[in-house]
XYZ file of C-alpha atoms in Angstrom:
727
model
C 14.890 -54.928 -10.571
C 17.431 -55.757 -13.327
C 14.817 -57.967 -15.231
C 12.351 -55.199 -15.328
C 14.680 -52.767 -16.756
C 15.836 -55.238 -19.565
C 12.206 -55.787 -20.410
C 11.532 -52.194 -20.487
C 14.625 -51.638 -22.945
C 13.632 -54.606 -24.932
C 10.096 -53.272 -25.256
C 11.620 -49.867 -26.416
C 13.621 -51.551 -29.202
C 10.572 -53.671 -30.220
C 8.113 -50.626 -30.446
C 10.732 -48.534 -32.371
C 11.193 -51.561 -34.712
C 7.543 -51.918 -35.433
C 7.042 -48.262 -35.938
C 10.024 -47.844 -38.375
C 9.033 -51.197 -40.175
C 12.731 -52.667 -39.416
C 14.566 -54.170 -36.706
C 16.543 -51.763 -34.397
C 19.337 -52.715 -31.951
C 20.993 -50.468 -29.518
C 24.885 -51.083 -28.996
C 25.406 -48.571 -26.202
C 23.589 -47.028 -23.313
C 24.193 -43.732 -25.011
C 22.001 -44.951 -28.139
C 19.243 -46.151 -25.761
C 19.080 -42.960 -23.925
C 18.995 -40.800 -26.922
C 16.169 -42.958 -28.164
C 14.105 -42.434 -25.056
C 14.839 -38.491 -24.917
C 13.126 -38.221 -28.246
C 9.552 -37.050 -27.895
C 7.197 -39.863 -29.026
C 4.110 -39.769 -31.015
C 1.979 -39.700 -27.896
C 3.233 -36.151 -27.019
C 0.911 -33.368 -28.279
C 2.199 -29.975 -28.007
C -0.561 -27.464 -27.043
C 0.993 -24.337 -28.576
C 0.900 -23.750 -32.549
C 4.417 -22.947 -32.495
C 5.256 -26.256 -30.799
C 3.221 -28.148 -33.319
C 5.177 -26.381 -36.237
C 8.313 -27.437 -34.700
C 7.103 -31.126 -34.635
C 7.385 -30.996 -38.417
C 10.930 -30.057 -38.425
C 14.197 -31.527 -37.260
C 14.287 -32.923 -33.746
C 17.843 -32.269 -33.503
C 17.198 -28.445 -33.416
C 15.384 -28.836 -30.231
C 17.267 -31.728 -28.432
C 20.964 -32.838 -28.570
C 22.734 -35.626 -26.582
C 26.140 -34.778 -25.223
C 28.278 -36.353 -22.529
C 29.165 -40.024 -21.747
C 25.892 -40.750 -20.233
C 24.074 -39.082 -23.028
C 22.586 -36.140 -20.872
C 20.209 -33.853 -22.607
C 21.113 -30.185 -23.214
C 18.373 -28.194 -24.583
C 19.153 -25.746 -27.129
C 15.854 -24.052 -27.539
C 14.317 -22.457 -24.391
C 10.918 -21.508 -25.873
C 7.962 -22.631 -23.601
C 5.519 -25.162 -24.577
C 2.549 -27.319 -23.110
C 2.783 -30.883 -23.876
C -0.063 -33.490 -23.213
C 0.876 -37.114 -23.388
C -1.465 -40.168 -23.005
C 0.901 -41.388 -20.268
C 0.071 -38.605 -18.046
C -1.406 -39.328 -14.649
C -5.001 -38.189 -15.183
C -7.947 -40.495 -13.811
C -10.688 -37.627 -13.611
C -11.753 -34.399 -15.147
C -9.604 -31.359 -14.461
C -10.796 -29.068 -11.576
C -10.603 -25.403 -11.940
C -8.146 -25.211 -9.105
C -5.924 -27.447 -11.544
C -5.989 -24.594 -14.022
C -5.049 -22.177 -11.343
C -2.064 -24.433 -10.107
C -0.969 -24.338 -13.787
C -0.848 -20.373 -13.750
C 0.913 -20.547 -10.296
C 3.339 -23.090 -11.461
C 4.367 -20.864 -14.517
C 4.191 -17.619 -12.555
C 4.801 -18.270 -8.983
C 5.854 -21.261 -6.524
C 3.251 -23.806 -7.089
C 4.339 -27.609 -7.766
C 4.362 -28.976 -11.289
C 1.018 -30.370 -12.471
C 0.824 -34.194 -13.301
C -1.691 -33.840 -15.980
C 0.362 -31.996 -18.412
C 3.900 -31.217 -19.181
C 5.387 -27.649 -19.293
C 8.754 -27.357 -21.174
C 10.661 -24.232 -20.030
C 8.045 -23.068 -17.774
C 10.412 -20.439 -16.457
C 10.263 -18.867 -19.918
C 6.466 -17.983 -19.664
C 6.432 -14.267 -18.743
C 2.640 -13.540 -18.527
C -0.604 -15.359 -18.129
C -4.210 -14.483 -19.163
C -7.164 -16.343 -17.998
C -10.530 -15.844 -19.584
C -13.850 -16.881 -17.925
C -16.239 -17.499 -20.725
C -19.695 -18.791 -19.029
C -22.045 -19.707 -21.701
C -19.662 -22.150 -23.319
C -20.634 -25.842 -22.957
C -19.427 -29.344 -24.195
C -22.805 -29.684 -25.809
C -21.781 -27.198 -28.614
C -19.022 -29.425 -29.485
C -20.695 -32.836 -29.216
C -23.758 -31.696 -31.078
C -26.468 -31.694 -28.491
C -26.641 -27.854 -28.640
C -27.383 -26.617 -32.309
C -25.247 -23.853 -33.417
C -26.330 -23.976 -37.110
C -29.536 -22.576 -38.457
C -31.728 -25.569 -39.939
C -31.406 -25.356 -43.674
C -33.529 -27.086 -46.365
C -32.173 -30.751 -46.954
C -31.161 -31.994 -50.318
C -34.635 -34.157 -50.444
C -36.502 -30.893 -50.157
C -37.557 -31.166 -46.404
C -38.398 -27.944 -44.783
C -36.693 -26.654 -41.767
C -38.227 -27.884 -38.558
C -39.764 -31.090 -40.183
C -38.747 -34.311 -38.533
C -36.107 -36.375 -40.279
C -36.093 -40.077 -40.745
C -32.311 -40.154 -39.665
C -32.135 -41.912 -36.169
C -31.527 -39.669 -33.434
C -28.174 -41.054 -32.552
C -26.941 -40.704 -36.058
C -28.222 -37.109 -36.352
C -26.457 -36.016 -32.902
C -23.203 -37.460 -34.172
C -23.180 -35.925 -37.496
C -20.088 -33.523 -38.002
C -19.127 -34.012 -34.439
C -15.677 -34.991 -33.373
C -15.927 -38.847 -32.946
C -13.971 -38.740 -29.519
C -16.517 -36.049 -28.135
C -19.443 -38.136 -29.476
C -18.105 -41.336 -27.694
C -17.644 -39.208 -24.615
C -21.472 -38.076 -24.860
C -22.551 -41.687 -24.997
C -20.739 -42.398 -21.790
C -21.935 -39.492 -19.721
C -25.026 -40.934 -18.257
C -25.323 -40.205 -14.448
C -26.010 -43.831 -13.562
C -22.733 -45.248 -15.009
C -19.068 -45.091 -13.707
C -16.743 -42.303 -15.264
C -15.488 -43.346 -18.604
C -11.976 -42.065 -19.697
C -13.755 -40.266 -22.519
C -15.472 -38.080 -19.692
C -12.241 -36.748 -18.602
C -9.569 -37.097 -21.054
C -8.892 -34.078 -23.490
C -10.218 -34.315 -26.992
C -8.302 -33.081 -29.933
C -9.985 -30.257 -31.856
C -10.004 -30.456 -35.718
C -11.530 -27.608 -37.448
C -13.214 -29.771 -40.373
C -15.128 -31.626 -37.549
C -16.220 -28.674 -35.358
C -19.594 -26.455 -36.153
C -18.633 -23.261 -38.245
C -18.915 -20.884 -35.081
C -16.325 -23.060 -33.313
C -13.982 -23.504 -36.110
C -11.472 -20.763 -35.215
C -10.762 -22.330 -31.762
C -8.951 -25.038 -33.663
C -6.446 -22.469 -34.790
C -5.747 -21.373 -31.268
C -5.865 -24.462 -29.297
C -5.057 -28.147 -29.627
C -7.477 -29.874 -27.217
C -10.854 -29.325 -25.433
C -10.194 -30.143 -21.867
C -13.352 -31.152 -19.674
C -13.216 -29.205 -16.522
C -15.440 -29.805 -13.575
C -16.856 -27.083 -11.579
C -16.710 -27.183 -7.567
C -20.052 -28.565 -5.979
C -21.764 -31.485 -4.598
C -24.670 -33.529 -5.589
C -27.202 -30.773 -5.433
C -25.128 -27.486 -5.613
C -22.522 -25.757 -7.756
C -19.964 -23.479 -6.327
C -18.671 -20.249 -7.545
C -16.122 -21.160 -10.373
C -15.046 -17.472 -10.040
C -13.852 -17.661 -6.563
C -12.323 -21.176 -7.085
C -10.019 -19.432 -9.718
C -9.182 -16.142 -7.942
C -8.469 -17.801 -4.382
C -5.921 -20.364 -3.371
C -5.740 -22.167 -0.175
C -3.101 -21.240 2.449
C -0.585 -23.921 3.221
C -0.923 -25.830 6.288
C 1.504 -27.345 8.715
C 1.286 -31.014 9.711
C 0.517 -30.157 13.090
C -2.397 -27.802 11.894
C -3.670 -30.874 9.700
C -3.531 -33.362 12.813
C -5.462 -30.739 14.943
C -8.237 -30.213 12.286
C -8.649 -34.190 11.907
C -9.180 -34.528 15.641
C -11.788 -31.755 15.716
C -15.435 -32.660 15.157
C -17.846 -30.150 13.548
C -16.891 -26.666 12.388
C -13.018 -25.947 12.919
C -12.537 -23.113 15.279
C -10.664 -20.181 13.515
C -7.302 -19.465 15.225
C -6.526 -16.292 13.390
C -2.827 -16.950 14.244
C -1.459 -14.772 11.461
C -4.405 -12.257 11.452
C -3.705 -8.373 11.643
C -6.846 -6.649 13.326
C -8.442 -3.707 11.310
C -10.777 -1.811 13.548
C -13.780 -0.933 11.625
C -16.555 1.314 12.525
C -19.978 -0.516 12.725
C -21.779 1.558 10.243
C -19.545 0.133 7.493
C -21.272 -3.210 7.930
C -24.642 -1.778 7.331
C -26.438 -3.842 4.513
C -26.715 -2.028 1.290
C -30.023 -1.594 -0.559
C -28.856 -4.505 -3.082
C -28.033 -6.712 -0.457
C -31.499 -6.091 1.398
C -33.306 -6.941 -1.795
C -31.016 -10.033 -2.545
C -32.147 -11.229 0.909
C -35.903 -10.382 0.440
C -36.201 -7.525 2.935
C -39.225 -5.374 2.656
C -37.345 -1.993 2.008
C -38.051 1.185 4.331
C -39.279 4.255 2.286
C -36.098 6.109 3.362
C -34.236 4.096 0.633
C -36.303 5.525 -2.123
C -35.161 9.371 -2.426
C -36.827 9.888 -5.978
C -40.531 10.188 -6.186
C -40.732 7.471 -8.993
C -38.870 5.005 -7.104
C -41.165 5.360 -4.015
C -44.236 5.098 -6.052
C -42.972 1.985 -7.438
C -42.210 0.437 -4.042
C -45.686 1.663 -2.807
C -47.432 -0.085 -5.567
C -45.137 -3.402 -4.865
C -46.141 -3.272 -1.312
C -49.783 -2.943 -2.107
C -49.681 -6.023 -4.103
C -47.737 -7.802 -1.468
C -50.088 -6.869 1.327
C -47.542 -5.094 3.125
C -48.923 -1.670 3.793
C -50.320 0.069 7.058
C -53.743 -1.354 6.190
C -52.372 -4.952 6.653
C -50.619 -4.014 9.880
C -47.189 -3.005 8.590
C -45.207 -0.204 10.273
C -42.233 1.836 9.336
C -39.832 3.240 11.792
C -39.785 7.024 12.002
C -36.662 7.639 9.568
C -37.392 10.145 7.211
C -34.071 10.203 5.296
C -30.948 8.225 5.428
C -28.806 11.323 6.047
C -30.615 11.697 9.525
C -28.145 8.749 10.839
C -24.975 10.761 10.117
C -23.352 11.929 13.246
C -21.114 15.072 13.182
C -17.468 14.017 13.393
C -16.757 16.222 16.568
C -19.471 14.525 18.448
C -17.739 11.022 17.812
C -15.125 9.686 20.227
C -11.780 8.887 18.614
C -11.535 5.056 17.769
C -15.066 4.462 18.769
C -16.429 1.503 16.896
C -20.152 2.628 17.369
C -19.376 6.006 16.100
C -22.387 7.518 17.600
C -24.667 4.857 16.552
C -26.954 2.838 18.654
C -26.767 -0.992 17.894
C -29.443 -3.443 19.001
C -29.446 -6.996 18.412
C -32.707 -8.757 17.777
C -34.078 -12.396 17.665
C -37.786 -13.500 17.376
C -39.577 -16.936 17.769
C -42.656 -17.606 15.545
C -45.425 -20.197 15.616
C -47.690 -21.403 12.802
C -51.376 -20.042 13.000
C -54.448 -20.239 10.854
C -54.192 -19.479 7.395
C -50.875 -21.146 6.790
C -48.975 -18.093 7.988
C -46.199 -17.498 10.917
C -47.002 -15.107 13.791
C -44.714 -13.802 16.311
C -44.647 -15.267 19.728
C -41.462 -13.998 21.286
C -39.201 -11.008 20.692
C -35.797 -10.356 22.407
C -33.567 -7.347 22.108
C -30.249 -6.745 23.559
C -28.162 -3.401 23.488
C -24.251 -2.973 22.690
C -23.502 -4.116 26.210
C -25.584 -7.277 25.934
C -28.202 -5.897 28.488
C -31.771 -7.147 27.972
C -33.923 -4.306 26.292
C -37.038 -6.078 25.590
C -37.889 -9.701 26.188
C -41.742 -10.243 25.585
C -44.031 -13.042 24.768
C -46.774 -12.313 22.198
C -50.101 -13.431 21.718
C -50.989 -13.905 17.980
C -54.214 -12.710 16.777
C -55.094 -15.871 15.113
C -55.530 -19.355 16.646
C -52.443 -21.214 16.873
C -52.020 -24.395 14.754
C -48.521 -25.508 15.688
C -46.358 -24.022 18.410
C -43.171 -25.405 16.804
C -41.763 -25.922 20.300
C -38.962 -27.953 19.004
C -37.590 -24.689 17.476
C -39.406 -21.911 19.261
C -39.355 -23.280 22.946
C -42.962 -21.911 23.090
C -45.888 -23.735 24.538
C -49.332 -23.348 25.166
C -48.776 -22.848 28.924
C -46.190 -20.111 28.395
C -48.903 -18.208 26.226
C -51.930 -18.878 28.420
C -51.789 -15.463 30.318
C -50.158 -13.474 27.824
C -51.897 -10.373 26.613
C -49.068 -8.518 24.641
C -50.064 -8.227 20.998
C -48.120 -7.297 17.873
C -49.455 -3.750 17.686
C -47.991 -3.015 21.305
C -44.627 -4.641 20.279
C -44.628 -2.323 17.275
C -45.411 0.763 19.121
C -42.495 -0.001 21.714
C -40.047 -0.937 18.931
C -40.882 2.457 17.294
C -40.059 4.196 20.461
C -36.730 2.313 20.715
C -35.398 2.683 17.267
C -34.264 6.112 16.098
C -32.409 7.202 12.856
C -29.245 6.433 14.651
C -30.264 2.785 15.472
C -28.835 -0.195 13.816
C -30.745 -3.368 13.807
C -28.441 -6.638 14.204
C -29.726 -10.102 13.765
C -29.240 -13.243 11.633
C -31.708 -13.482 8.585
C -33.303 -10.534 10.160
C -35.878 -10.530 7.132
C -37.745 -13.194 8.930
C -37.898 -11.631 12.242
C -39.104 -8.010 10.622
C -41.720 -10.077 8.557
C -43.106 -11.470 11.700
C -43.093 -8.088 13.369
C -44.547 -6.439 10.200
C -41.851 -3.701 10.471
C -39.356 -2.139 8.302
C -36.088 -0.263 9.312
C -33.431 0.972 6.993
C -30.227 0.191 8.862
C -29.633 -3.506 9.202
C -26.816 -5.734 9.940
C -27.463 -9.338 8.944
C -24.907 -11.924 10.244
C -26.005 -14.343 7.414
C -24.768 -11.606 4.993
C -21.953 -10.397 7.016
C -20.347 -13.979 7.309
C -20.398 -15.287 3.822
C -20.935 -19.170 3.355
C -17.688 -20.857 2.436
C -19.062 -21.558 -0.781
C -20.409 -18.338 -1.468
C -24.162 -17.025 -2.009
C -26.911 -17.943 -2.409
C -26.029 -20.396 0.491
C -26.053 -18.921 4.158
C -24.450 -20.453 7.163
C -26.639 -21.053 10.331
C -26.212 -19.023 13.533
C -25.167 -22.226 15.320
C -22.414 -22.837 12.993
C -21.197 -19.499 13.019
C -21.031 -19.268 16.746
C -19.315 -22.546 17.146
C -16.663 -21.600 14.437
C -15.868 -17.881 15.420
C -16.934 -17.659 19.091
C -16.173 -21.126 20.047
C -19.508 -21.039 21.793
C -22.337 -23.768 21.787
C -25.796 -22.365 21.162
C -29.171 -23.516 20.346
C -28.641 -26.901 22.447
C -32.268 -27.366 22.568
C -32.827 -27.476 18.888
C -35.334 -30.147 17.876
C -36.353 -30.566 21.551
C -36.701 -27.723 23.713
C -36.274 -25.046 21.216
C -33.950 -21.903 21.076
C -33.327 -19.242 23.471
C -33.889 -15.828 21.661
C -31.877 -13.976 24.121
C -28.907 -16.286 23.719
C -29.268 -15.975 19.936
C -29.428 -12.242 20.011
C -26.118 -12.036 22.033
C -24.459 -14.302 19.562
C -25.350 -12.296 16.793
C -24.097 -9.119 18.715
C -20.822 -10.908 19.454
C -20.222 -11.807 15.889
C -20.579 -8.229 14.647
C -18.290 -6.975 17.615
C -15.717 -9.436 16.558
C -16.122 -8.488 12.971
C -15.511 -4.656 13.940
C -12.243 -5.674 15.859
C -10.831 -7.993 13.302
C -11.794 -6.103 10.196
C -14.096 -6.479 6.998
C -12.021 -9.561 5.741
C -12.824 -11.553 8.790
C -15.282 -14.501 8.316
C -14.405 -14.369 4.589
C -12.363 -16.788 2.525
C -9.549 -14.398 3.385
C -9.041 -16.564 6.631
C -8.480 -19.807 5.027
C -7.223 -18.699 1.439
C -5.488 -15.859 -0.127
C -6.058 -14.093 -3.330
C -4.142 -15.394 -6.304
C -3.087 -11.791 -6.823
C -1.753 -11.603 -3.330
C 0.342 -14.913 -3.618
C 1.664 -13.345 -6.975
C 2.525 -10.160 -5.290
C 5.122 -12.268 -3.152
C 6.735 -13.514 -6.277
C 9.607 -11.369 -7.642
C 9.045 -10.289 -11.014
C 10.491 -12.191 -13.893
C 14.229 -12.084 -14.461
C 14.906 -10.425 -10.822
C 16.239 -11.928 -7.760
C 14.773 -12.344 -4.275
C 11.935 -9.786 -3.488
C 13.090 -6.975 -1.064
C 11.175 -5.818 1.958
C 8.489 -3.417 0.495
C 9.281 -4.182 -3.213
C 6.402 -4.888 -5.353
C 6.112 -8.451 -6.885
C 4.066 -9.443 -9.640
C 1.177 -7.432 -10.786
C -2.321 -8.477 -11.740
C -5.534 -7.014 -13.171
C -9.224 -7.871 -13.083
C -11.425 -7.009 -15.993
C -15.145 -7.363 -15.682
C -18.487 -6.059 -16.882
C -19.534 -3.184 -14.534
C -17.346 -2.332 -11.530
C -14.906 -4.942 -10.590
C -13.143 -2.760 -8.096
C -16.316 -2.991 -5.850
C -17.154 -6.690 -6.518
C -13.637 -7.939 -5.774
C -12.840 -5.595 -3.155
C -9.814 -4.221 -5.026
C -8.197 -7.910 -4.975
C -5.848 -7.143 -7.867
C -3.348 -4.323 -8.525
C -5.448 -3.032 -11.349
C -9.231 -3.152 -12.033
C -10.971 -2.207 -15.272
C -14.581 -2.156 -15.760
C -16.525 -2.948 -19.237
C -19.896 -2.679 -20.654
C -19.430 -5.186 -23.390
C -17.291 -8.071 -24.332
C -15.617 -6.120 -27.172
C -14.337 -3.709 -24.295
C -13.171 -6.674 -22.365
C -10.718 -7.630 -25.271
C -9.455 -3.973 -25.405
C -9.046 -3.916 -21.791
C -7.177 -7.074 -21.763
C -4.867 -5.847 -24.565
C -4.310 -2.603 -22.406
C -3.666 -4.760 -19.290
C -1.069 -7.090 -20.975
C 0.762 -4.355 -22.912
C 0.285 -1.526 -20.472
C -0.523 2.013 -21.166
C 1.739 3.905 -23.591
C 2.252 6.754 -21.245
C 1.746 4.714 -18.155
C -1.009 6.705 -16.990
C -2.771 3.765 -15.189
C -1.168 0.521 -16.053
C 2.790 0.757 -16.381
C 4.039 0.437 -19.810
C 5.350 -3.345 -19.450
C 1.639 -4.320 -18.490
C 0.838 -6.647 -15.704
C 1.744 -10.296 -15.256
C -1.403 -11.858 -14.610
C -4.836 -10.715 -16.248
C -8.195 -12.437 -15.325
C -11.100 -11.333 -17.476
C -14.658 -12.469 -17.900
C -16.859 -12.232 -20.867
C -20.693 -12.163 -20.085
C -22.612 -11.615 -23.483
C -23.031 -15.378 -24.211
C -24.242 -16.192 -20.802
C -26.759 -13.355 -20.742
C -28.173 -14.589 -24.040
C -28.636 -17.965 -22.706
C -30.104 -16.920 -19.348
C -27.122 -18.364 -17.554
C -26.421 -15.288 -15.363
C -27.258 -15.858 -11.625
C -29.883 -13.624 -10.128
C -30.881 -14.692 -6.630
C -33.729 -12.370 -6.458
C -37.203 -13.885 -6.490
C -40.642 -12.049 -6.578
C -42.345 -13.348 -3.632
C -45.703 -12.006 -4.869
C -45.842 -14.606 -7.749
C -43.649 -17.302 -6.115
C -46.842 -19.554 -5.633
C -48.158 -19.053 -9.219
C -48.202 -22.387 -11.022
C -46.590 -21.126 -14.283
C -43.537 -19.847 -12.162
C -42.356 -23.515 -11.672
C -41.601 -23.657 -15.463
C -38.700 -21.456 -16.073
C -39.321 -19.440 -19.321
C -35.631 -18.958 -19.745
C -34.771 -22.864 -19.658
C -34.513 -23.234 -23.530
C -31.695 -21.389 -25.624
C -32.591 -18.670 -28.099
C -33.107 -19.973 -31.888
C -30.052 -21.747 -33.174
C -29.223 -18.712 -35.556
C -29.204 -16.061 -32.671
C -27.078 -18.513 -30.515
C -24.758 -19.189 -33.400
C -24.326 -15.547 -33.999
C -23.497 -14.778 -30.367
C -20.950 -17.735 -30.128
C -19.259 -16.650 -33.288
C -18.867 -13.042 -31.851
C -17.438 -14.820 -28.424
C -15.033 -16.977 -30.169
C -14.082 -14.100 -32.384
C -13.196 -12.135 -29.234
C -11.136 -15.065 -27.875
C -9.149 -15.403 -30.881
C -8.644 -11.692 -30.957
C -7.164 -11.818 -27.560
C -5.087 -14.693 -28.648
C -3.641 -12.993 -31.449
C -2.922 -9.847 -29.373
C -0.744 -11.643 -26.601
C 3.032 -11.139 -26.725
C 5.317 -14.313 -26.976
C 5.859 -16.539 -23.954
C 2.367 -15.808 -22.655
C -0.037 -18.671 -21.164
C -3.629 -18.237 -22.199
C -6.357 -20.303 -20.471
C -9.922 -20.169 -21.248
C -12.519 -21.778 -19.069
C -16.502 -21.837 -18.939
C -16.815 -22.373 -15.328
C -20.023 -24.504 -15.614
C -22.173 -26.471 -17.767
C -25.822 -25.437 -18.327
C -27.142 -24.367 -14.850
C -30.771 -23.462 -15.808
C -32.357 -26.805 -14.907
C -30.541 -27.008 -11.663
C -31.881 -23.626 -11.007
C -35.420 -24.308 -11.752
C -35.238 -27.657 -9.678
C -33.609 -25.549 -6.731
C -36.315 -23.114 -6.804
C -38.935 -25.738 -6.807
C -37.224 -27.524 -3.741
C -37.156 -23.918 -1.927
C -41.055 -23.435 -2.663
C -41.669 -26.937 -1.368
C -39.753 -26.506 1.859
C -41.443 -23.117 2.482
C -44.924 -24.626 1.870
C -44.264 -27.759 3.726
C -43.598 -26.223 6.977
C -47.326 -24.569 6.878
C -49.348 -26.642 4.345
C -50.762 -30.171 4.387
C -49.242 -32.553 1.706
C -52.454 -32.346 -0.592
C -52.372 -28.519 -0.438
C -48.717 -28.298 -1.692
C -48.323 -26.509 -4.941
C -45.532 -28.543 -5.911
C -44.519 -32.016 -4.474
C -40.874 -33.056 -3.770
C -40.124 -36.714 -4.018
C -37.281 -38.962 -4.810
C -37.921 -38.461 -8.539
C -37.309 -34.782 -8.225
C -34.322 -35.471 -5.893
C -32.657 -37.862 -8.463
C -33.488 -35.235 -11.412
C -31.655 -32.484 -9.267
C -28.636 -34.752 -8.932
C -28.482 -35.338 -12.902
C -29.070 -31.663 -13.409
C -26.267 -30.782 -10.837
C -23.914 -33.389 -12.670
C -24.450 -31.736 -15.947
C -24.323 -28.212 -14.714
C -20.797 -29.048 -13.126
C -19.420 -30.166 -16.644
C -17.414 -27.167 -17.912
C -14.975 -26.858 -20.767
C -11.465 -25.493 -20.637
C -8.777 -24.529 -23.303
C -4.971 -23.850 -22.675
C -2.166 -22.882 -24.998
C 0.910 -20.529 -25.048
C 1.918 -18.038 -27.380
């Protein structure tokens, strides 16, 4: 141990002598520690203020006192410092940025990838989510300058004799260009893929140059996901995991499959069942055929009639609508509702159907099961399809030729019976009910879909299976015959019913990430305001604001203390200023402003076609042209450069408006997701067709080539960027 220390001290002496061009000797321990305490040339302050100080006298910031050379800091101004000696072996994750915020404002542990001097001096934090920015803009693979006529007289668009590799690296920071060369998905990660890159204005494209005035480094930030999916970068930033005890961790390791939810600290919030009925937008997102009652105006109803005619979903094609003329007919007078009743006068029914494959490559109803709120069976019928059956799908449906041999009930009879059961007060419950109603050729306005009610842990468009939900929340094993004897539709219907009952008892947040995580705003609310002592019971901790396009108070369920909706990025900038500084009269936001602000700018991602929209036109899904995404390419370089210029100007405007001692984090969330979205849609089309068509009849083929292409696209889509600084 002594020899190791001697070698380290000798190395310090040797390095210093080499740097100064002379021999240096240290006579005392104080001299050695004074040498070690000085910042080395590897340390890179993130803030402009700290960079300016680096040019001055080091003694203004650090002094050495006492017999053992203890450091005493005379300047308490916060600063971020990156050193190459930091322990970083992979790209930053979005939750690393979140933990940085929580370390500065709350009680999280110190990050290992960057140093924060005087972090207790940071008073506020602002996080800007700017999808549409990507590393390709910095490494030259995404053109941000309009093509110009060259000195040799070449016209724009004409191919150049310059090799592609040289053209790509022209006017590109060398470290970013090196990183680009190492980014092949077939190679192991290179340090250039995850280490930060120093920004230099003279090496950046014109639209990006202002970033170098605000930030020191570009940080590669990896979005959450796996080999074929990218999970929500928004939720990853705004939700933090709840701490777990050692006993809880051991119990989870010993449990196979989905981990049951204990709800040990959960507070029940009984909620009427009507609160969980799917909205019109949720039904559209899940590909439901909408009931006419959803369209109150004549123009909207006419458009839906035309759409259903094109999709062959009218009465002429066997479709029926339940007898509900207006949505208001479902309302029950309050005096007729029993106090504390969950059903509140409504009549819930849980439904599950089994289907088989018939001629014409379509699915047909073979069994329908309905149970009421008490779990009693209201209907359990086998149904004879009107077309010859090609595949009974026994491994899923449990239906065999023997079971249907003597069945005479047809679809029209089932529709008639259902229309007699379902009234304006009826609520239809099920899992992925759109498939059941499509097989029934029936529409009803009031639906509760457990695949929507219980969100997938990674967010939409993914949905959890009913088997997984029953095991996790009901501690019940269902569908044990899956793949062999098939499902029991009565069992599945009761599982859906019990999941909804549990939701009504526990409250709207049950089954969401609130069980495993808590909002970053909630965590900050437990932290005393800066400069105060412990938080007293009932006192308000640190406050936060969410700023987004549209109505963030609806999208984020009033997660933050304050929410501000905007219609443009320019309005987002003004809203950030308002949230940080507060309203002069304190009309909405107190005069001191909030402690944490999260805001999203959306104009760049909209221009580039990055905006996620999970609605698909089923009428045209099988058209060959639809497999080529028309928005898979960027707009002209001049248009893109103009929008990037505006976006960077907005970021710089926010930076300039922030008060001293404020942490600013900017992150893109993802890289370019468009190719991944195109391949995912292609895979969905393949899976849907593969169930009912032969291989040579498929409009798209999914082979290992497409699978590997998806993995490469997903890797690129997860490569986001980030910027951090203090003001």
